[in-house]
XYZ file of N, CA and C in Angstrom:
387
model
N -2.458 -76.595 -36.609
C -2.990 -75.254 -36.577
C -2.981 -74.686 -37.988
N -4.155 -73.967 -37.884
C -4.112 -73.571 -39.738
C -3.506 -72.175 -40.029
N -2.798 -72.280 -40.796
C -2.324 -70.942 -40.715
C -3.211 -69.502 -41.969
N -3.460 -68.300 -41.017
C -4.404 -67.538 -41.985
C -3.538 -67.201 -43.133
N -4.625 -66.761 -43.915
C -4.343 -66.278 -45.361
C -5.104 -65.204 -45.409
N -4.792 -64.096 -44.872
C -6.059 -62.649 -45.669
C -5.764 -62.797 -47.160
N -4.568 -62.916 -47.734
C -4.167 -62.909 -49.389
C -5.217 -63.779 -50.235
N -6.006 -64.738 -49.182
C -6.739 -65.343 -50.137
C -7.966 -65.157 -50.861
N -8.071 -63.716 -50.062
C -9.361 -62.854 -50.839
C -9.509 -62.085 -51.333
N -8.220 -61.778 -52.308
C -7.888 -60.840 -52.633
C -8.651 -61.711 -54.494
N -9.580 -60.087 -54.483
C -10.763 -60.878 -55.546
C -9.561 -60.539 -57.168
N -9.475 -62.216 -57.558
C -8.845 -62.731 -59.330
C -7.488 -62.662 -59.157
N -7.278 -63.191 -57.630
C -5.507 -63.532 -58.069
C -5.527 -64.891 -57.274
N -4.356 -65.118 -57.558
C -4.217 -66.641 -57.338
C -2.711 -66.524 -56.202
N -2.437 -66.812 -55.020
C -1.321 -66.582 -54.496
C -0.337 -67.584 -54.791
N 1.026 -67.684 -55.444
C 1.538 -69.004 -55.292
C 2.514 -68.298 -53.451
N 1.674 -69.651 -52.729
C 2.473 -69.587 -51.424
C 3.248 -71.281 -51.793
N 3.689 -71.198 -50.052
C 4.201 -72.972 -50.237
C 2.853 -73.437 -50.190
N 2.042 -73.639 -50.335
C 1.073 -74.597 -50.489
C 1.007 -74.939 -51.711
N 0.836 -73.882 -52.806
C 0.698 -73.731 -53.796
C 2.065 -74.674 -55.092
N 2.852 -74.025 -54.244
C 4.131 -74.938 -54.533
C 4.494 -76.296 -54.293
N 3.739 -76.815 -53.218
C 3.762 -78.413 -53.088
C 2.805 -78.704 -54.273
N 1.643 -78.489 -54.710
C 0.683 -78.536 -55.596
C 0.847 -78.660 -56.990
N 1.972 -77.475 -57.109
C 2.033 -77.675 -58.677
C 4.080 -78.046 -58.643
N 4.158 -78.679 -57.871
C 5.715 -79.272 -57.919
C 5.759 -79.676 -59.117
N 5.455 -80.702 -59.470
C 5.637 -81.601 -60.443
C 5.195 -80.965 -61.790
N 3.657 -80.285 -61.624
C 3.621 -79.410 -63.199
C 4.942 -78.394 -63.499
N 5.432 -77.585 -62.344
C 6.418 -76.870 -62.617
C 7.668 -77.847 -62.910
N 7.932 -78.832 -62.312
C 9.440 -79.528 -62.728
C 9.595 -79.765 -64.581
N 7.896 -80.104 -65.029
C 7.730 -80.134 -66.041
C 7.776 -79.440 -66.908
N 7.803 -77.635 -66.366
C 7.682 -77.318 -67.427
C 9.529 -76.472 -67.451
N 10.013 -76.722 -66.330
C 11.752 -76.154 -66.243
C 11.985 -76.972 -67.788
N 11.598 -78.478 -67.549
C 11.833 -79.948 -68.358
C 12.379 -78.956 -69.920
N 11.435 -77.886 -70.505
C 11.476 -77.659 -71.424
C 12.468 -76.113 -71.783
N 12.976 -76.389 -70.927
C 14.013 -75.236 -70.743
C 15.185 -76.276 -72.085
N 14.960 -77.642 -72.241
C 15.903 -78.196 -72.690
C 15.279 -78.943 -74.078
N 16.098 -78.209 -75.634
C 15.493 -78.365 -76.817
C 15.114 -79.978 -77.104
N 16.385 -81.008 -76.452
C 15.189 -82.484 -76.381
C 13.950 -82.991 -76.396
N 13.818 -82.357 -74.802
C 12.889 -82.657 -73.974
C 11.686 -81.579 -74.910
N 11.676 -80.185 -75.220
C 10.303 -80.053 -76.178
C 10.716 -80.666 -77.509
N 11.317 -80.539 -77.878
C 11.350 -81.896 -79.019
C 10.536 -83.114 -78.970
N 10.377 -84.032 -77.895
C 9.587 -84.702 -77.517
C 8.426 -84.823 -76.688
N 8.071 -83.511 -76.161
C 6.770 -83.065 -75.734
C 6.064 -82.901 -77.555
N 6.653 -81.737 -78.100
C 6.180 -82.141 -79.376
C 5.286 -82.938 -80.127
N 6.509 -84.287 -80.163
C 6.038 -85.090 -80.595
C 5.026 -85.950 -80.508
N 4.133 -85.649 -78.852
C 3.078 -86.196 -77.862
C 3.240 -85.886 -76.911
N 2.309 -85.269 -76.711
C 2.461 -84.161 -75.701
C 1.802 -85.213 -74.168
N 0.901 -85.872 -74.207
C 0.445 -86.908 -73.671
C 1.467 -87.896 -72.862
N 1.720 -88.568 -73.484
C 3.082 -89.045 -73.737
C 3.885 -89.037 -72.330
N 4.484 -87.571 -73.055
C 5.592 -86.748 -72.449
C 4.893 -86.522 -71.225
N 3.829 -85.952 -70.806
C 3.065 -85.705 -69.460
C 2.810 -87.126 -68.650
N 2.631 -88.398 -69.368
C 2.597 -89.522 -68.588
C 4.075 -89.636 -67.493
N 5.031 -89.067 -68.552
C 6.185 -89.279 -67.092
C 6.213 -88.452 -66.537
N 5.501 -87.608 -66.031
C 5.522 -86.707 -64.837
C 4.407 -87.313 -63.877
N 4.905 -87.315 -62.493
C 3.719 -87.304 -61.769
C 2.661 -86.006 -61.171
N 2.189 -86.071 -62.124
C 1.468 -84.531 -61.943
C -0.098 -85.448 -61.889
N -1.185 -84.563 -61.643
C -2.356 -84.985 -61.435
C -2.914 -84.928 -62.503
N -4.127 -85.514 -63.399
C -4.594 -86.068 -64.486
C -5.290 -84.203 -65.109
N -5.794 -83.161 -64.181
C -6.083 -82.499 -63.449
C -5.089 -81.157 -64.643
N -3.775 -81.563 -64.107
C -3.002 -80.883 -64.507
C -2.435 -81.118 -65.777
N -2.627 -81.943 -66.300
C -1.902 -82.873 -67.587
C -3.040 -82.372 -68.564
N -4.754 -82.176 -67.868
C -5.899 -81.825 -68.830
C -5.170 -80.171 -69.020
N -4.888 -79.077 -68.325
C -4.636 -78.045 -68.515
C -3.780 -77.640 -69.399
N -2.960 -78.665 -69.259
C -1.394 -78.385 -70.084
C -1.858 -78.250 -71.295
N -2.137 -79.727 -71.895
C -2.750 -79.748 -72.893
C -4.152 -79.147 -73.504
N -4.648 -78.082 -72.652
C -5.934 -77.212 -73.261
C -5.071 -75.954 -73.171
N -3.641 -76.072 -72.733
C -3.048 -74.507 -72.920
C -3.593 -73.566 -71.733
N -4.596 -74.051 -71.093
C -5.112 -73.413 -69.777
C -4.254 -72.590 -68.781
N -4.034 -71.394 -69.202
C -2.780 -71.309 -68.122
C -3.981 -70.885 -66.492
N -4.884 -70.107 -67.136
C -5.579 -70.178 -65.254
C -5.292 -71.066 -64.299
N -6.449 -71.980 -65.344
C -6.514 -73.261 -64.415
C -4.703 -74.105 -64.045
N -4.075 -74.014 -64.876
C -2.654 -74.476 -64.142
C -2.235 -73.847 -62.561
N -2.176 -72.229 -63.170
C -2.302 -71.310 -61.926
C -3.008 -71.955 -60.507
N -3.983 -72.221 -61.369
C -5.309 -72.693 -59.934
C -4.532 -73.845 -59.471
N -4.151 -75.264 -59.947
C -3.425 -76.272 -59.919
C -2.582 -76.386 -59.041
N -1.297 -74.811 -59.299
C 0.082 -74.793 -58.469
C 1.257 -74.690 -59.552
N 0.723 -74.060 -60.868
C 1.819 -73.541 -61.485
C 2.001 -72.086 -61.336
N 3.028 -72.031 -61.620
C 3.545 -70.468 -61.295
C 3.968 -69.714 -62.391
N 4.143 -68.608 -62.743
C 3.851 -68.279 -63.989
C 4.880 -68.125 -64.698
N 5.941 -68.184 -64.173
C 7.068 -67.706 -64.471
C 7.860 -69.631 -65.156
N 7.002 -70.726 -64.486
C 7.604 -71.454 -64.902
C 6.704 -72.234 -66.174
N 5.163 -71.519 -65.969
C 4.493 -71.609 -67.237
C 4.703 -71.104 -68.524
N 5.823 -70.078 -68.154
C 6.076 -69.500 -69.343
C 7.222 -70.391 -70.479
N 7.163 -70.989 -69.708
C 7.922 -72.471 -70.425
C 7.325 -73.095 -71.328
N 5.834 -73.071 -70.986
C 5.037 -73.983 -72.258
C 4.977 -72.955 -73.161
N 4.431 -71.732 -72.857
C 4.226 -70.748 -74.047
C 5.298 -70.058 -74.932
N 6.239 -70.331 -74.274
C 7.499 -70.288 -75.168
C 8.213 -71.084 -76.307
N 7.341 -72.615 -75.604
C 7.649 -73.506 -76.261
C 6.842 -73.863 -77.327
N 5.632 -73.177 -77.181
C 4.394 -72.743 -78.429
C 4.940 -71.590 -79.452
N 5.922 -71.064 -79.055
C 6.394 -69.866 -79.827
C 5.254 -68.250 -79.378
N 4.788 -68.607 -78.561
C 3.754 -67.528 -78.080
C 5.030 -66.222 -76.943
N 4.537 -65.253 -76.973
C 4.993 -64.054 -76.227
C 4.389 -64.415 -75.104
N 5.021 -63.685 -73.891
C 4.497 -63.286 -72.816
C 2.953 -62.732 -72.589
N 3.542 -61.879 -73.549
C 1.894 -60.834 -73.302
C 0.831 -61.627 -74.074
N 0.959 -62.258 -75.071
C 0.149 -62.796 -75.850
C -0.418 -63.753 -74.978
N 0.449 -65.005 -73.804
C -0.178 -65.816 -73.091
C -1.212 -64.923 -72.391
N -0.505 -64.229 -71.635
C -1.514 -63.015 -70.508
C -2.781 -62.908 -71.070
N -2.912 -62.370 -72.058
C -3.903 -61.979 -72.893
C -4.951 -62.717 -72.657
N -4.712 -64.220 -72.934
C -5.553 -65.305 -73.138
C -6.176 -65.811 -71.269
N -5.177 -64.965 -70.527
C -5.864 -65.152 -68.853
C -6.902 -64.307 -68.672
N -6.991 -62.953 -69.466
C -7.859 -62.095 -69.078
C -9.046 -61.733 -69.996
N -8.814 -62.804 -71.095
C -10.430 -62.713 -71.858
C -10.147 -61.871 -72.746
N -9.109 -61.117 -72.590
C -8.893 -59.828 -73.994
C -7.842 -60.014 -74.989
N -8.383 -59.290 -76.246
C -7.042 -59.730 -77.248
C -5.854 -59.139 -76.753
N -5.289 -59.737 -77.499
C -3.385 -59.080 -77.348
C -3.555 -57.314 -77.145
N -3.668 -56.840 -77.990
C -3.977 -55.297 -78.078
C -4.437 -54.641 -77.002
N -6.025 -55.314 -76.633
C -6.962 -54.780 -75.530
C -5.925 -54.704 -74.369
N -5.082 -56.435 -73.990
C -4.381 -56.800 -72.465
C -3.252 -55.646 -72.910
N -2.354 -55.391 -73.880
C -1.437 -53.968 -74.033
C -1.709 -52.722 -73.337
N -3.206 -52.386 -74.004
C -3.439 -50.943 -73.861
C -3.759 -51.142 -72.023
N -4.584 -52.082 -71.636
C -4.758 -52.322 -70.134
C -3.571 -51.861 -69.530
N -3.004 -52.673 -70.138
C -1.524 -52.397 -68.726
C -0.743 -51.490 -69.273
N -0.592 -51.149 -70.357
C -0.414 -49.355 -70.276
C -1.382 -48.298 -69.362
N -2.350 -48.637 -69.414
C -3.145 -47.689 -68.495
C -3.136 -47.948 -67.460
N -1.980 -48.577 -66.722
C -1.988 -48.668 -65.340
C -2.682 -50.481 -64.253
N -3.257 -50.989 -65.064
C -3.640 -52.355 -64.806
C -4.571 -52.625 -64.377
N -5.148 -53.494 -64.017
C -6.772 -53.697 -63.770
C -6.935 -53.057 -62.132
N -7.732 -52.713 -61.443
C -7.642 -52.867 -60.133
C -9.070 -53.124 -59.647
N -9.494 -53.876 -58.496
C -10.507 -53.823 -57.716
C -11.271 -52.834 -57.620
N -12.838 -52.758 -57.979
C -13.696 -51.860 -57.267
C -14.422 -52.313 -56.266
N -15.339 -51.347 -55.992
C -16.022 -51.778 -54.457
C -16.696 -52.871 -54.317
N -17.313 -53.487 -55.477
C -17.524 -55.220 -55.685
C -16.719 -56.006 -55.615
N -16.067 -55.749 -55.237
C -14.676 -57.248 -55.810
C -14.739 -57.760 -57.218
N -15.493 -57.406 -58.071
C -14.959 -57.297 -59.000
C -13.929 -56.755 -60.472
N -13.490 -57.181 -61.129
C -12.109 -56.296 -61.793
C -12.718 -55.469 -62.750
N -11.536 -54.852 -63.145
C -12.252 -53.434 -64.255
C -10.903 -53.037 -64.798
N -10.954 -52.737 -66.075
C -9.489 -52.632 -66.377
C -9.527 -51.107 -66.266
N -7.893 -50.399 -65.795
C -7.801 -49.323 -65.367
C -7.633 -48.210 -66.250
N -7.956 -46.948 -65.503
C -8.316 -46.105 -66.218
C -6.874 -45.273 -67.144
C-alpha cells in the first residue's frame, strides 16, 4: 500500500522523509565521514577516489563533486549532513544556501531577513517582502 504524501507538492522543497533517507544513506554516511580531519584530508587529496569507497550511486558521487547541493538534496542528502562538504570547502552556511537559490550571498541575506521566500498563487517562489 502506498503511503500519501500531500508534502510532496509543496512547490521547491524537497522533503527528507524515510524514503529519502534510505536514498541518500550512504551520501550522508559520507559526508558524517568528514566530520573527521583524516578522512577530509584524503577526500582532498581525490575526491573521486575517496567517493569510490562509498557505496553511493554514480548519480551522487557526480553531485558531490559538482558541489551540487540541490541535486544531492534531490538524491537523499540532508542538509544538515551536507553541510559537511561545505565546511570542508571552508564555505559558510549561508554562502552554500546562496548557491541553492540562484542568488549571491548578500541577495540570499537580505531574503531571509525579509522574512523568506514564500509561495504565490502559481506555485511559484518569490522572495519575501
Amino acid at each position: 500500500m502506498a503511503i500519501n504524501k500531500p508534502y510532496k507538492e509543496v512547490p521547491g522543497t524537497i522533503i527528507f522523509d524515510a524514503d529519502m533517507a534510505r536514498l541518500g544513506f550512504h551520501l550522508n554516511q559520507f559526508c558524517m565521514s568528514l566530520m573527521k580531519a583524516p578522512n577530509r584530508k584524503k577526500f582532498k587529496a581525490g575526491e573521486k577516489v575517496y567517493l569510490d569507497e562509498w557505496p553511493m550511486s554514480e548519480a551522487q558521487k557526480e553531485a558531490v563533486i559538482a558541489r551540487d547541493y540541490n541535486k544531492m538534496m534531490s538524491l537523499g542528502g540532508n542538509i544538515y549532513f551536507l553541510a559537511k562538504i561545505f565546511s570542508s570547502d571552508g564555505i559558510s552556511f549561508q554562502a552554500a544556501a546562496s548557491t541553492m537559490t540562484g542568488m549571491t550571498q548578500d541577495e540570499y541575506a537580505q531574503m531571509m531577513l525579509s522574512g523568506g521566500r514564500v509561495p504565490d498563487s502559481s506555485n511559484t517562489l518569490k522572495k519575501g517582502s
